[in-house]
């Protein structure tokens, strides 16, 4: 088990480096980006080890220096005259983005999971049809259209909530609702499918025949066994919520990483674009890693397979 976790951690490194290489290369060859002049260290000289490995000032040398400074010194280069420290900006803006994504994921789970359970238990009833229709509608509405509608209703017409910036209380309510719509529909579909499949198992029929209350059948048995597909879908749901949050940040002027990235694209600031893309790659890979660990904890069959492979590897090594 420990070996599997170590392998998954080590796999993060080449994935992140490959993503940074792709973005770095695209920006490097883009006319007018001036990435060929990128100075990726704030001091007067580079690390002596890097000077030996990559002594020239070409693409490969700059890429290595950028990765070294990013991972070991948390330096993303200089954004140019009049631009605040990028590293501090990245930390501050990721704080807002993660707060928005975390609240949205929590709201999605609090609404989507119970709704999915009700839909599965009341299969083919009016509750199931209503909840399924609501999930379809929520997944079909683009985030920017939902944001416009919520702002027009609750901010302009009713005046209940602010629609721009984070200076007032309740500033995150409309963005969280906007981002949560996709997560709610995702949870409803996944939970309904998982619980419905579990309720059709023979042991569930036996429990019902034995006179066990339906509440215990669903809560203590069906839902527990449905946790495996639900936990496996967390990564996809979190990724969608993070991507939807970028749209909400721009529309509602939330100073998150998405707002920072879009502003950098508008103002043609390639160093900031690279910093946002690099940090986003790290966060997405970490989300997938955490999802794998949650699935490993929730799925005994997966743990058994991992343990069997580890034992087989040790026998082969002998």
CSV table of C-alpha atoms in Angstrom, one decimal:
chain,number,residue,atom,x,y,z
A,1,UNK,CA,0.0,0.0,0.0
A,2,UNK,CA,2.8,2.4,0.9
A,3,UNK,CA,4.6,1.6,-2.3
A,4,UNK,CA,1.5,2.4,-4.3
A,5,UNK,CA,1.1,5.8,-2.6
A,6,UNK,CA,4.8,6.6,-3.2
A,7,UNK,CA,4.4,5.7,-6.9
A,8,UNK,CA,1.3,7.9,-7.3
A,9,UNK,CA,3.2,10.8,-5.6
A,10,UNK,CA,6.2,10.3,-7.9
A,11,UNK,CA,3.9,10.2,-11.0
A,12,UNK,CA,2.8,13.8,-10.1
A,13,UNK,CA,6.3,15.1,-11.0
A,14,UNK,CA,6.5,14.1,-14.7
A,15,UNK,CA,2.9,15.1,-15.4
A,16,UNK,CA,3.4,18.6,-14.0
A,17,UNK,CA,6.7,19.0,-15.8
A,18,UNK,CA,5.1,18.0,-19.1
A,19,UNK,CA,2.3,20.5,-18.7
A,20,UNK,CA,4.7,23.3,-17.8
A,21,UNK,CA,6.8,22.3,-20.8
A,22,UNK,CA,3.8,22.5,-23.1
A,23,UNK,CA,2.7,25.9,-21.9
A,24,UNK,CA,6.2,27.2,-21.8
A,25,UNK,CA,6.9,26.0,-25.3
A,26,UNK,CA,3.7,27.5,-26.7
A,27,UNK,CA,4.4,30.9,-25.1
A,28,UNK,CA,8.1,30.7,-26.2
A,29,UNK,CA,7.2,30.4,-29.9
A,30,UNK,CA,4.3,32.9,-29.8
A,31,UNK,CA,5.3,36.1,-31.6
A,32,UNK,CA,5.5,39.1,-29.4
A,33,UNK,CA,5.5,37.1,-26.1
A,34,UNK,CA,9.2,38.0,-25.4
A,35,UNK,CA,9.5,34.7,-23.5
A,36,UNK,CA,13.0,34.3,-25.0
A,37,UNK,CA,14.0,37.1,-22.7
A,38,UNK,CA,12.5,35.6,-19.6
A,39,UNK,CA,14.6,36.1,-16.5
A,40,UNK,CA,13.3,33.5,-14.1
A,41,UNK,CA,15.4,34.5,-11.0
A,42,UNK,CA,15.3,37.7,-9.1
A,43,UNK,CA,18.9,37.6,-8.0
A,44,UNK,CA,22.0,38.4,-10.0
A,45,UNK,CA,23.2,34.9,-10.8
A,46,UNK,CA,21.6,31.5,-11.4
A,47,UNK,CA,22.1,28.4,-9.3
A,48,UNK,CA,25.6,27.0,-10.1
A,49,UNK,CA,24.3,23.5,-10.6
A,50,UNK,CA,21.9,24.8,-13.3
A,51,UNK,CA,24.7,26.7,-14.9
A,52,UNK,CA,26.5,23.4,-15.4
A,53,UNK,CA,23.5,21.5,-16.6
A,54,UNK,CA,22.1,24.2,-18.9
A,55,UNK,CA,24.8,26.8,-19.4
A,56,UNK,CA,23.2,28.4,-22.5
A,57,UNK,CA,20.3,30.9,-22.5
A,58,UNK,CA,18.2,28.9,-24.9
A,59,UNK,CA,14.8,27.3,-24.5
A,60,UNK,CA,15.8,24.2,-22.5
A,61,UNK,CA,18.0,26.2,-20.1
A,62,UNK,CA,15.2,28.7,-19.4
A,63,UNK,CA,12.7,25.9,-18.9
A,64,UNK,CA,14.9,24.1,-16.4
A,65,UNK,CA,15.6,27.3,-14.5
A,66,UNK,CA,11.9,28.2,-14.4
A,67,UNK,CA,11.0,24.8,-13.0
A,68,UNK,CA,13.8,24.9,-10.5
A,69,UNK,CA,12.8,28.3,-9.2
A,70,UNK,CA,9.1,27.5,-9.2
A,71,UNK,CA,9.4,24.2,-7.2
A,72,UNK,CA,12.4,25.0,-4.9
A,73,UNK,CA,12.1,28.8,-4.4
A,74,UNK,CA,8.5,29.5,-5.3
A,75,UNK,CA,9.6,32.2,-7.8
A,76,UNK,CA,7.6,32.7,-11.0
A,77,UNK,CA,9.7,35.4,-12.6
A,78,UNK,CA,9.1,39.1,-12.9
A,79,UNK,CA,5.9,40.4,-14.4
A,80,UNK,CA,7.5,43.5,-15.5
A,81,UNK,CA,7.3,47.2,-14.5
A,82,UNK,CA,4.2,48.0,-12.5
A,83,UNK,CA,3.3,44.4,-11.8
A,84,UNK,CA,3.1,43.2,-8.2
A,85,UNK,CA,5.1,40.2,-7.0
A,86,UNK,CA,3.7,37.2,-8.9
A,87,UNK,CA,4.4,34.7,-6.2
A,88,UNK,CA,2.4,36.7,-3.6
A,89,UNK,CA,-0.4,37.2,-6.2
A,90,UNK,CA,-0.5,33.5,-6.9
A,91,UNK,CA,-0.9,32.6,-3.2
A,92,UNK,CA,-3.5,35.3,-2.6
A,93,UNK,CA,-5.6,34.5,-5.6
A,94,UNK,CA,-5.5,30.7,-5.1
A,95,UNK,CA,-6.9,31.4,-1.7
A,96,UNK,CA,-10.0,33.0,-3.2
A,97,UNK,CA,-10.3,30.3,-5.9
A,98,UNK,CA,-10.1,27.4,-3.4
A,99,UNK,CA,-12.5,29.1,-1.1
A,100,UNK,CA,-15.0,29.5,-4.0
A,101,UNK,CA,-14.4,25.9,-5.2
A,102,UNK,CA,-14.6,24.5,-1.7
A,103,UNK,CA,-17.9,26.2,-0.8
A,104,UNK,CA,-19.3,25.2,-4.2
A,105,UNK,CA,-18.3,21.6,-3.8
A,106,UNK,CA,-19.8,21.5,-0.2
A,107,UNK,CA,-23.1,23.0,-1.4
A,108,UNK,CA,-23.2,20.6,-4.4
A,109,UNK,CA,-22.7,17.6,-2.1
A,110,UNK,CA,-25.2,18.8,0.5
A,111,UNK,CA,-27.9,19.1,-2.2
A,112,UNK,CA,-26.9,16.6,-4.8
A,113,UNK,CA,-26.3,13.6,-2.6
A,114,UNK,CA,-29.6,13.6,-0.8
A,115,UNK,CA,-31.4,14.4,-4.0
A,116,UNK,CA,-29.7,11.5,-5.8
A,117,UNK,CA,-30.7,9.1,-2.9
A,118,UNK,CA,-34.3,10.2,-3.0
A,119,UNK,CA,-34.4,9.9,-6.8
A,120,UNK,CA,-33.0,6.3,-6.5
A,121,UNK,CA,-35.3,5.2,-3.7
A,122,UNK,CA,-38.4,6.8,-5.4
A,123,UNK,CA,-37.4,5.4,-8.8
A,124,UNK,CA,-40.1,6.0,-11.5
A,125,UNK,CA,-42.1,8.2,-9.1
A,126,UNK,CA,-42.8,11.9,-9.4
A,127,UNK,CA,-39.8,12.6,-7.1
A,128,UNK,CA,-37.5,10.8,-9.4
A,129,UNK,CA,-38.9,12.5,-12.5
A,130,UNK,CA,-38.7,16.0,-10.9
A,131,UNK,CA,-35.1,15.6,-9.6
A,132,UNK,CA,-33.9,14.0,-12.9
A,133,UNK,CA,-35.5,16.9,-14.8
A,134,UNK,CA,-33.8,19.5,-12.5
A,135,UNK,CA,-30.4,17.8,-12.9
A,136,UNK,CA,-30.8,17.9,-16.7
A,137,UNK,CA,-31.7,21.6,-16.6
A,138,UNK,CA,-28.8,22.5,-14.3
A,139,UNK,CA,-26.3,20.6,-16.5
A,140,UNK,CA,-27.6,22.2,-19.6
A,141,UNK,CA,-27.4,25.9,-18.5
A,142,UNK,CA,-24.0,27.5,-19.4
A,143,UNK,CA,-22.3,29.0,-16.3
A,144,UNK,CA,-22.3,32.5,-17.8
A,145,UNK,CA,-26.0,32.4,-18.6
A,146,UNK,CA,-26.8,31.3,-15.1
A,147,UNK,CA,-24.5,34.0,-13.7
A,148,UNK,CA,-26.3,36.7,-15.8
A,149,UNK,CA,-29.7,35.4,-14.6
A,150,UNK,CA,-28.8,35.3,-11.0
A,151,UNK,CA,-27.2,38.8,-11.1
A,152,UNK,CA,-30.3,40.3,-12.8
A,153,UNK,CA,-32.7,38.8,-10.3
A,154,UNK,CA,-31.0,38.9,-7.0
A,155,UNK,CA,-28.7,41.9,-7.5
A,156,UNK,CA,-30.4,44.3,-9.9
A,157,UNK,CA,-34.1,43.6,-9.4
A,158,UNK,CA,-34.3,42.5,-5.8
A,159,UNK,CA,-31.1,44.1,-4.5
A,160,UNK,CA,-30.5,41.3,-2.0
A,161,UNK,CA,-27.0,40.5,-2.9
A,162,UNK,CA,-23.9,42.2,-4.4
A,163,UNK,CA,-22.9,41.1,-7.9
A,164,UNK,CA,-19.4,42.6,-8.3
A,165,UNK,CA,-16.3,42.3,-6.2
A,166,UNK,CA,-15.7,41.0,-2.7
A,167,UNK,CA,-16.0,44.1,-0.6
A,168,UNK,CA,-19.5,43.4,0.8
A,169,UNK,CA,-20.9,40.6,2.9
A,170,UNK,CA,-22.5,37.9,0.8
A,171,UNK,CA,-20.2,38.6,-2.1
A,172,UNK,CA,-19.6,34.8,-2.7
A,173,UNK,CA,-23.3,33.8,-2.6
A,174,UNK,CA,-24.1,34.3,-6.2
A,175,UNK,CA,-20.7,32.9,-7.5
A,176,UNK,CA,-21.1,29.8,-5.3
A,177,UNK,CA,-24.7,29.2,-6.5
A,178,UNK,CA,-23.5,29.6,-10.1
A,179,UNK,CA,-20.6,27.2,-9.8
A,180,UNK,CA,-22.6,24.7,-7.7
A,181,UNK,CA,-25.2,24.1,-10.4
A,182,UNK,CA,-23.0,21.8,-12.4
A,183,UNK,CA,-21.8,20.0,-9.3
A,184,UNK,CA,-25.3,19.4,-8.1
A,185,UNK,CA,-26.4,17.8,-11.4
A,186,UNK,CA,-23.2,15.7,-11.4
A,187,UNK,CA,-23.8,14.4,-7.8
A,188,UNK,CA,-27.5,13.6,-8.6
A,189,UNK,CA,-26.6,11.5,-11.6
A,190,UNK,CA,-23.8,9.6,-10.0
A,191,UNK,CA,-25.5,9.0,-6.6
A,192,UNK,CA,-28.8,7.9,-8.3
A,193,UNK,CA,-27.0,5.5,-10.6
A,194,UNK,CA,-24.9,4.1,-7.8
A,195,UNK,CA,-27.7,3.7,-5.2
A,196,UNK,CA,-30.1,2.3,-7.8
A,197,UNK,CA,-27.6,-0.4,-8.8
A,198,UNK,CA,-27.0,-1.3,-5.2
A,199,UNK,CA,-30.7,-1.5,-4.4
A,200,UNK,CA,-31.0,-4.2,-7.1
A,201,UNK,CA,-28.5,-6.5,-5.4
A,202,UNK,CA,-29.7,-9.8,-4.0
A,203,UNK,CA,-28.6,-9.1,-0.4
A,204,UNK,CA,-30.7,-5.9,-0.4
A,205,UNK,CA,-33.7,-8.0,-1.3
A,206,UNK,CA,-32.8,-10.4,1.5
A,207,UNK,CA,-32.6,-7.6,4.0
A,208,UNK,CA,-36.0,-6.3,3.0
A,209,UNK,CA,-37.5,-9.7,3.2
A,210,UNK,CA,-36.1,-10.1,6.7
A,211,UNK,CA,-38.1,-7.1,7.8
A,212,UNK,CA,-35.3,-4.5,8.1
A,213,UNK,CA,-36.6,-1.0,7.9
A,214,UNK,CA,-36.2,0.8,4.5
A,215,UNK,CA,-34.3,3.6,6.2
A,216,UNK,CA,-31.6,1.2,7.5
A,217,UNK,CA,-31.5,-0.7,4.2
A,218,UNK,CA,-30.7,2.5,2.3
A,219,UNK,CA,-28.6,4.3,4.8
A,220,UNK,CA,-26.6,1.5,6.4
A,221,UNK,CA,-26.2,-0.8,3.5
A,222,UNK,CA,-27.0,0.6,0.0
A,223,UNK,CA,-25.4,4.0,0.5
A,224,UNK,CA,-22.3,2.5,2.1
A,225,UNK,CA,-21.7,0.2,-0.8
A,226,UNK,CA,-22.5,3.1,-3.3
A,227,UNK,CA,-19.7,5.2,-1.8
A,228,UNK,CA,-17.1,3.6,-4.1
A,229,UNK,CA,-18.5,5.1,-7.4
A,230,UNK,CA,-19.4,8.3,-5.6
A,231,UNK,CA,-15.8,8.8,-4.3
A,232,UNK,CA,-14.4,7.9,-7.8
A,233,UNK,CA,-16.5,10.8,-9.3
A,234,UNK,CA,-15.2,13.4,-6.8
A,235,UNK,CA,-12.2,14.2,-8.9
A,236,UNK,CA,-14.2,14.9,-12.0
A,237,UNK,CA,-16.7,16.9,-10.1
A,238,UNK,CA,-14.1,19.0,-8.3
A,239,UNK,CA,-12.3,19.7,-11.7
A,240,UNK,CA,-15.5,20.8,-13.3
A,241,UNK,CA,-16.3,23.1,-10.3
A,242,UNK,CA,-12.8,24.6,-10.5
A,243,UNK,CA,-13.2,25.3,-14.2
A,244,UNK,CA,-16.6,26.8,-13.7
A,245,UNK,CA,-15.2,28.9,-10.9
A,246,UNK,CA,-12.9,30.6,-13.5
A,247,UNK,CA,-15.9,31.8,-15.4
A,248,UNK,CA,-17.7,33.0,-12.2
A,249,UNK,CA,-14.6,34.8,-11.0
A,250,UNK,CA,-14.4,36.8,-14.2
A,251,UNK,CA,-18.2,37.7,-14.2
A,252,UNK,CA,-18.5,38.5,-10.5
A,253,UNK,CA,-14.9,40.1,-10.2
A,254,UNK,CA,-13.7,37.6,-7.6
A,255,UNK,CA,-9.9,38.1,-7.4
A,256,UNK,CA,-9.1,34.4,-7.9
A,257,UNK,CA,-6.6,32.7,-10.2
A,258,UNK,CA,-9.1,32.6,-13.0
A,259,UNK,CA,-9.7,36.3,-12.9
A,260,UNK,CA,-5.9,36.8,-12.8
A,261,UNK,CA,-5.3,34.5,-15.8
A,262,UNK,CA,-8.0,36.1,-18.0
A,263,UNK,CA,-6.7,39.6,-17.1
A,264,UNK,CA,-3.1,38.5,-18.0
A,265,UNK,CA,-4.3,37.2,-21.4
A,266,UNK,CA,-6.1,40.5,-22.1
A,267,UNK,CA,-3.0,42.5,-21.2
A,268,UNK,CA,-0.6,40.0,-22.9
A,269,UNK,CA,1.5,39.2,-19.9
A,270,UNK,CA,3.0,35.8,-20.7
A,271,UNK,CA,4.9,35.4,-17.5
A,272,UNK,CA,1.7,35.7,-15.5
A,273,UNK,CA,-0.1,33.3,-17.9
A,274,UNK,CA,2.7,30.8,-17.4
A,275,UNK,CA,2.5,31.1,-13.6
A,276,UNK,CA,-1.2,30.7,-13.6
A,277,UNK,CA,-1.1,27.7,-15.9
A,278,UNK,CA,1.7,26.0,-14.0
A,279,UNK,CA,0.1,26.4,-10.6
A,280,UNK,CA,-3.3,25.2,-12.0
A,281,UNK,CA,-1.6,22.1,-13.3
A,282,UNK,CA,-0.2,21.4,-9.8
A,283,UNK,CA,-3.6,21.9,-8.2
A,284,UNK,CA,-5.4,19.6,-10.7
A,285,UNK,CA,-2.8,16.8,-10.3
A,286,UNK,CA,-3.1,17.1,-6.5
A,287,UNK,CA,-6.9,16.9,-6.8
A,288,UNK,CA,-6.6,13.7,-8.9
A,289,UNK,CA,-4.2,12.3,-6.3
A,290,UNK,CA,-6.5,13.0,-3.4
A,291,UNK,CA,-9.4,11.4,-5.4
A,292,UNK,CA,-7.3,8.3,-5.8
A,293,UNK,CA,-6.6,8.2,-2.1
A,294,UNK,CA,-10.2,8.6,-1.2
A,295,UNK,CA,-11.2,5.8,-3.7
A,296,UNK,CA,-8.5,3.6,-2.2
A,297,UNK,CA,-9.9,4.2,1.3
A,298,UNK,CA,-13.5,3.6,0.2
A,299,UNK,CA,-13.0,0.6,-2.0
A,300,UNK,CA,-11.8,-2.6,-0.3
A,301,UNK,CA,-11.5,-4.4,-3.6
A,302,UNK,CA,-9.1,-1.7,-4.8
A,303,UNK,CA,-7.0,-2.1,-1.7
A,304,UNK,CA,-6.9,-5.8,-2.2
A,305,UNK,CA,-5.7,-5.4,-5.8
A,306,UNK,CA,-3.0,-3.0,-4.8
A,307,UNK,CA,-1.8,-5.3,-2.0
A,308,UNK,CA,-1.8,-8.3,-4.4
A,309,UNK,CA,0.3,-6.4,-6.9
A,310,UNK,CA,2.7,-5.3,-4.2
A,311,UNK,CA,3.1,-8.9,-2.9
A,312,UNK,CA,3.5,-10.2,-6.5
A,313,UNK,CA,6.2,-7.5,-7.1
A,314,UNK,CA,8.1,-8.5,-4.0
A,315,UNK,CA,8.0,-12.2,-5.0
A,316,UNK,CA,9.2,-11.4,-8.5
A,317,UNK,CA,12.0,-9.3,-7.0
A,318,UNK,CA,13.2,-12.3,-5.0
